[in-house]
Amino acid sequence: MATESSKTSVLGGVDEGHLDLVTSPHSHFGWSTGRIMWTVSAALVPCVATAVWFFGFGVLATIAGAILGAAGTEWLVGRLNRRAETIPDGSAILTGLLLGLVVPPGFSPFMAFIGGVVAVGIGKIAFGGLGDNIFNPALVGRAFLQASFPAQMTDWSHATSRVDAISQATPLGLYKFGDPSQFAGDIATQKLLLGEVGGCIGATSSTAILIGAAILLITRIAHWQIMASMILGGLVFGGIFHVSGIGPSPLFHVLAGGFLFGAVFMATDYVTSPNTPVGMWIYGGGIALLTILIRLFGGLPEGVMYAILLMNATVPLINRHTRPALFGAK
Amino acid sequence: MKITLHMLATLIVVGMLSGGGLSLVNDWAEPFIEENQRRVRDEAIGFLVPGGAPEQAVDQDGLTAWRVRGEDGTLKGWVVRYAGTGFQDTIDLMVALDPDRQEIRGLKVLDDSETPGLGTWIRLSPDHQAALAGASDRYLEDAVGDAKNFPLQFFAYDEGEHLSAEGDLKVVKGKPREQLGPTEVQSITAATISSVAVVDIVNEAVLKLDTILAEQGGA
Amino acid sequence: MAKKQVSIGNEFVKGLWDQNPVLRALLGLCPVLAVTTSAVNGLGMGLATTFVLVCASLIISLARKLIPAQVRIASFIVVIATFVTIVDLTMKAKFPALSKSLGAFIPLIVVNCLILGRQEAFASKNNPFRSLVDALGMGAGFAATLTVLGGIRELLGNRTVFGVQILPDVWEPWIVMILPAGAFLTLGLMLGAANLISRRRERIAVRMARAAALNERTV
């Protein structure tokens, strides 16, 4: 199989004199890992820009901390293992960037750095590196931060600048623990669309996230099925509960918190999502259902992170049961 | 047959030796264990209402209450011990009340399984205890405003002001101290559930003590 | 199988590394994960387990010829349970604080497979002296691992080791480390490190053996 002619183009590359063997499929649609990762990073630019607009330049320090932690770990482990340089493929930097965008504004850059180290070190490399990780590394990092620094991870009061006092608590937080009436009606929807609310750095502005989604869909990097099933699932399940008198309107469910950000940038991660279309629908719907169950009946106001991590764990099972039958096989 | 007897004999001997040994150890340990429990209880009561001798007044429906009397026999206050559901497992706590049972004078959580570093702020830390023991009026101005000093609010939430024991306490979030009323307790940041649990237990304990004492016909 | 007599020294040392109950045999993980929130808790649990293991091993190996094979497990369990109860009562009587923080895990030593495993695999087949040394080695390995695990978790999660502050105040404690998740993370990383070290040692041993063989040939 590993013929001389194909060794660089299809099978990865020759690394220090030994041949990398890669399992099938060998078909290539012309995009390298690096190009995909950098395009996703570009799709995140609107989120970063709105974050700077609403929360000030301080957020850049937090994001930089996360990227430094993630990429630094990747570099260090690569050096220790004498592996090929993996920094240019951008995956570690993207992990750091995603992590930096899902912590509160004003979050300490040093803690973000720790989160980046955990995201890449424990979320990815401990499982065998890119492609072998079961869980979305950025969310592993976030889960670690949430469990390590719960007070800082739920402290939205540093959102200085343009976000007004009422919305310094997150909309979901207000819904769960406070006065939901402060967040009702058209103004709320408008604010959620713009991002003028309390929340994680990159996850507040629905418009910016949707621009990113458009970039990912036009370049056909992300699978539309995952985004569609998750958003549709949110509307349907949120709607069912809303009609039965439990919880806010389905639109609120989808626009508030990290739902859209999770649907567009986290759930669509190649490595940790199913690779069959049917599987993608099950996966996205499952995330939406779990998110809404956690939000409505759990102890926490937000559940997107745990919902995605839980569904990540089911991906091998989903893949196995939705695999199309081989032609001619029974 | 022989092997059956051997088996039986072995188990009987092992069981008897074990039982005998354990009863000896138990006889030795029991007074110490009781002494330990009594000491924990008395220290907590003495800390909550200092300078008095406790005298048990109520012990029913899971609620224990003590009258604490000074040396001259005057009533110095009440201590109520009650338990309820926390964020995880049971929270066992003691509440101190003034002699007329109109104000809350202190709170000490004796046992809980709350989340370390979050829910566990419901406990009095050694620093708190030292500071409270030193303060004559049990009001620590700088400390009360901080959410990590949650239990201090039950000693005094403002200068000379104690939480009321006559209406249900409420948990509030993010209110400046000057605006807090006598039934409002500032929640611990990111541990709202634990804060609410403690306040609920306190409310229930106070209400239950009132009911029991009313039934007994003397307040 | 021809029985190779192991030296007494090796009987002790094997428990520390080569057959370390936690890092190599993955035995008794429940208390390992649950109580190691601090170095003191880890050491306390380790010593309590060691005590039970040593006493039970001694008794079982003394009585190994008297206990019929059919009821050996039942007899082992009764003996183990007796010593566990003794430890439990003693700790409650003399070390109430440690007993409170170890909670239900002291009585649960009885189901620690490390202890029953050593009775079945070793004490019931070897003389008392050898069993004693084996139990001490295994216990020491268990206690050392728990102390290290507890120490790491306490250091990162609470800035202290054995209650002494090591990290400065600016170090924000990683609360996850004293939660169950931190136990899994730390134990996983420790197992990984142990595998790395033993693999390296094996490689060195193989290389040495090869060199020795080569030497013999050339000489």
PDB file of N, CA and C in Angstrom, chain A residues 51-83:
ATOM      1  N   ALA A  51     -16.537  41.388  20.419  1.00  0.00           N
ATOM      2  CA  ALA A  51     -16.143  41.292  21.823  1.00  0.00           C
ATOM      3  C   ALA A  51     -15.343  42.513  22.227  1.00  0.00           C
ATOM      4  N   VAL A  52     -14.397  42.920  21.358  1.00  0.00           N
ATOM      5  CA  VAL A  52     -13.595  44.101  21.663  1.00  0.00           C
ATOM      6  C   VAL A  52     -14.499  45.331  21.744  1.00  0.00           C
ATOM      7  N   TRP A  53     -15.471  45.418  20.834  1.00  0.00           N
ATOM      8  CA  TRP A  53     -16.391  46.568  20.807  1.00  0.00           C
ATOM      9  C   TRP A  53     -17.199  46.643  22.101  1.00  0.00           C
ATOM     10  N   PHE A  54     -17.747  45.510  22.538  1.00  0.00           N
ATOM     11  CA  PHE A  54     -18.617  45.543  23.712  1.00  0.00           C
ATOM     12  C   PHE A  54     -17.864  45.508  25.029  1.00  0.00           C
ATOM     13  N   PHE A  55     -16.765  44.758  25.081  1.00  0.00           N
ATOM     14  CA  PHE A  55     -16.122  44.540  26.387  1.00  0.00           C
ATOM     15  C   PHE A  55     -14.769  45.214  26.512  1.00  0.00           C
ATOM     16  N   GLY A  56     -14.270  45.828  25.462  1.00  0.00           N
ATOM     17  CA  GLY A  56     -13.004  46.537  25.559  1.00  0.00           C
ATOM     18  C   GLY A  56     -11.826  45.669  25.154  1.00  0.00           C
ATOM     19  N   PHE A  57     -10.638  46.310  25.059  1.00  0.00           N
ATOM     20  CA  PHE A  57      -9.462  45.608  24.551  1.00  0.00           C
ATOM     21  C   PHE A  57      -8.930  44.570  25.531  1.00  0.00           C
ATOM     22  N   GLY A  58      -9.401  44.636  26.788  1.00  0.00           N
ATOM     23  CA  GLY A  58      -8.930  43.676  27.787  1.00  0.00           C
ATOM     24  C   GLY A  58      -9.145  42.233  27.365  1.00  0.00           C
ATOM     25  N   VAL A  59     -10.209  41.988  26.595  1.00  0.00           N
ATOM     26  CA  VAL A  59     -10.502  40.606  26.224  1.00  0.00           C
ATOM     27  C   VAL A  59      -9.371  40.010  25.402  1.00  0.00           C
ATOM     28  N   LEU A  60      -8.622  40.870  24.671  1.00  0.00           N
ATOM     29  CA  LEU A  60      -7.544  40.341  23.845  1.00  0.00           C
ATOM     30  C   LEU A  60      -6.466  39.686  24.709  1.00  0.00           C
ATOM     31  N   ALA A  61      -6.236  40.225  25.906  1.00  0.00           N
ATOM     32  CA  ALA A  61      -5.236  39.629  26.805  1.00  0.00           C
ATOM     33  C   ALA A  61      -5.679  38.234  27.216  1.00  0.00           C
ATOM     34  N   THR A  62      -6.966  38.105  27.536  1.00  0.00           N
ATOM     35  CA  THR A  62      -7.478  36.787  27.934  1.00  0.00           C
ATOM     36  C   THR A  62      -7.316  35.792  26.790  1.00  0.00           C
ATOM     37  N   ILE A  63      -7.720  36.237  25.582  1.00  0.00           N
ATOM     38  CA  ILE A  63      -7.617  35.338  24.425  1.00  0.00           C
ATOM     39  C   ILE A  63      -6.163  34.963  24.182  1.00  0.00           C
ATOM     40  N   ALA A  64      -5.273  35.953  24.282  1.00  0.00           N
ATOM     41  CA  ALA A  64      -3.852  35.686  24.056  1.00  0.00           C
ATOM     42  C   ALA A  64      -3.330  34.678  25.062  1.00  0.00           C
ATOM     43  N   GLY A  65      -3.762  34.800  26.311  1.00  0.00           N
ATOM     44  CA  GLY A  65      -3.335  33.846  27.335  1.00  0.00           C
ATOM     45  C   GLY A  65      -3.724  32.433  26.958  1.00  0.00           C
ATOM     46  N   ALA A  66      -4.979  32.259  26.514  1.00  0.00           N
ATOM     47  CA  ALA A  66      -5.452  30.924  26.159  1.00  0.00           C
ATOM     48  C   ALA A  66      -4.669  30.366  24.981  1.00  0.00           C
ATOM     49  N   ILE A  67      -4.425  31.222  23.962  1.00  0.00           N
ATOM     50  CA  ILE A  67      -3.696  30.745  22.780  1.00  0.00           C
ATOM     51  C   ILE A  67      -2.265  30.355  23.154  1.00  0.00           C
ATOM     52  N   LEU A  68      -1.658  31.186  23.994  1.00  0.00           N
ATOM     53  CA  LEU A  68      -0.282  30.911  24.412  1.00  0.00           C
ATOM     54  C   LEU A  68      -0.203  29.575  25.143  1.00  0.00           C
ATOM     55  N   GLY A  69      -1.184  29.334  26.035  1.00  0.00           N
ATOM     56  CA  GLY A  69      -1.185  28.073  26.780  1.00  0.00           C
ATOM     57  C   GLY A  69      -1.347  26.892  25.853  1.00  0.00           C
ATOM     58  N   ALA A  70      -2.290  26.997  24.917  1.00  0.00           N
ATOM     59  CA  ALA A  70      -2.578  25.869  24.027  1.00  0.00           C
ATOM     60  C   ALA A  70      -1.406  25.610  23.080  1.00  0.00           C
ATOM     61  N   ALA A  71      -0.960  26.668  22.389  1.00  0.00           N
ATOM     62  CA  ALA A  71       0.102  26.488  21.404  1.00  0.00           C
ATOM     63  C   ALA A  71       1.417  26.145  22.091  1.00  0.00           C
ATOM     64  N   GLY A  72       1.666  26.738  23.249  1.00  0.00           N
ATOM     65  CA  GLY A  72       2.905  26.446  23.981  1.00  0.00           C
ATOM     66  C   GLY A  72       2.986  24.979  24.360  1.00  0.00           C
ATOM     67  N   THR A  73       1.861  24.433  24.832  1.00  0.00           N
ATOM     68  CA  THR A  73       1.849  23.022  25.203  1.00  0.00           C
ATOM     69  C   THR A  73       2.107  22.146  23.981  1.00  0.00           C
ATOM     70  N   GLU A  74       1.435  22.477  22.881  1.00  0.00           N
ATOM     71  CA  GLU A  74       1.619  21.713  21.646  1.00  0.00           C
ATOM     72  C   GLU A  74       3.093  21.712  21.239  1.00  0.00           C
ATOM     73  N   TRP A  75       3.696  22.893  21.300  1.00  0.00           N
ATOM     74  CA  TRP A  75       5.090  23.029  20.889  1.00  0.00           C
ATOM     75  C   TRP A  75       6.002  22.227  21.808  1.00  0.00           C
ATOM     76  N   LEU A  76       5.773  22.356  23.122  1.00  0.00           N
ATOM     77  CA  LEU A  76       6.644  21.722  24.097  1.00  0.00           C
ATOM     78  C   LEU A  76       6.565  20.202  23.979  1.00  0.00           C
ATOM     79  N   VAL A  77       5.333  19.674  23.896  1.00  0.00           N
ATOM     80  CA  VAL A  77       5.191  18.218  23.805  1.00  0.00           C
ATOM     81  C   VAL A  77       5.773  17.719  22.495  1.00  0.00           C
ATOM     82  N   GLY A  78       5.569  18.498  21.403  1.00  0.00           N
ATOM     83  CA  GLY A  78       6.165  18.117  20.120  1.00  0.00           C
ATOM     84  C   GLY A  78       7.671  18.027  20.229  1.00  0.00           C
ATOM     85  N   ARG A  79       8.286  18.988  20.916  1.00  0.00           N
ATOM     86  CA  ARG A  79       9.726  18.984  21.098  1.00  0.00           C
ATOM     87  C   ARG A  79      10.162  17.763  21.898  1.00  0.00           C
ATOM     88  N   LEU A  80       9.447  17.501  23.012  1.00  0.00           N
ATOM     89  CA  LEU A  80       9.852  16.402  23.891  1.00  0.00           C
ATOM     90  C   LEU A  80       9.717  15.061  23.177  1.00  0.00           C
ATOM     91  N   ASN A  81       8.673  14.926  22.345  1.00  0.00           N
ATOM     92  CA  ASN A  81       8.457  13.662  21.645  1.00  0.00           C
ATOM     93  C   ASN A  81       9.223  13.592  20.337  1.00  0.00           C
ATOM     94  N   ARG A  82       9.931  14.632  20.005  1.00  0.00           N
ATOM     95  CA  ARG A  82      10.663  14.727  18.735  1.00  0.00           C
ATOM     96  C   ARG A  82       9.737  14.432  17.563  1.00  0.00           C
ATOM     97  N   ARG A  83       8.546  15.000  17.625  1.00  0.00           N
ATOM     98  CA  ARG A  83       7.611  14.836  16.509  1.00  0.00           C
ATOM     99  C   ARG A  83       7.791  16.008  15.549  1.00  0.00           C
TER     100      ARG A  83
END
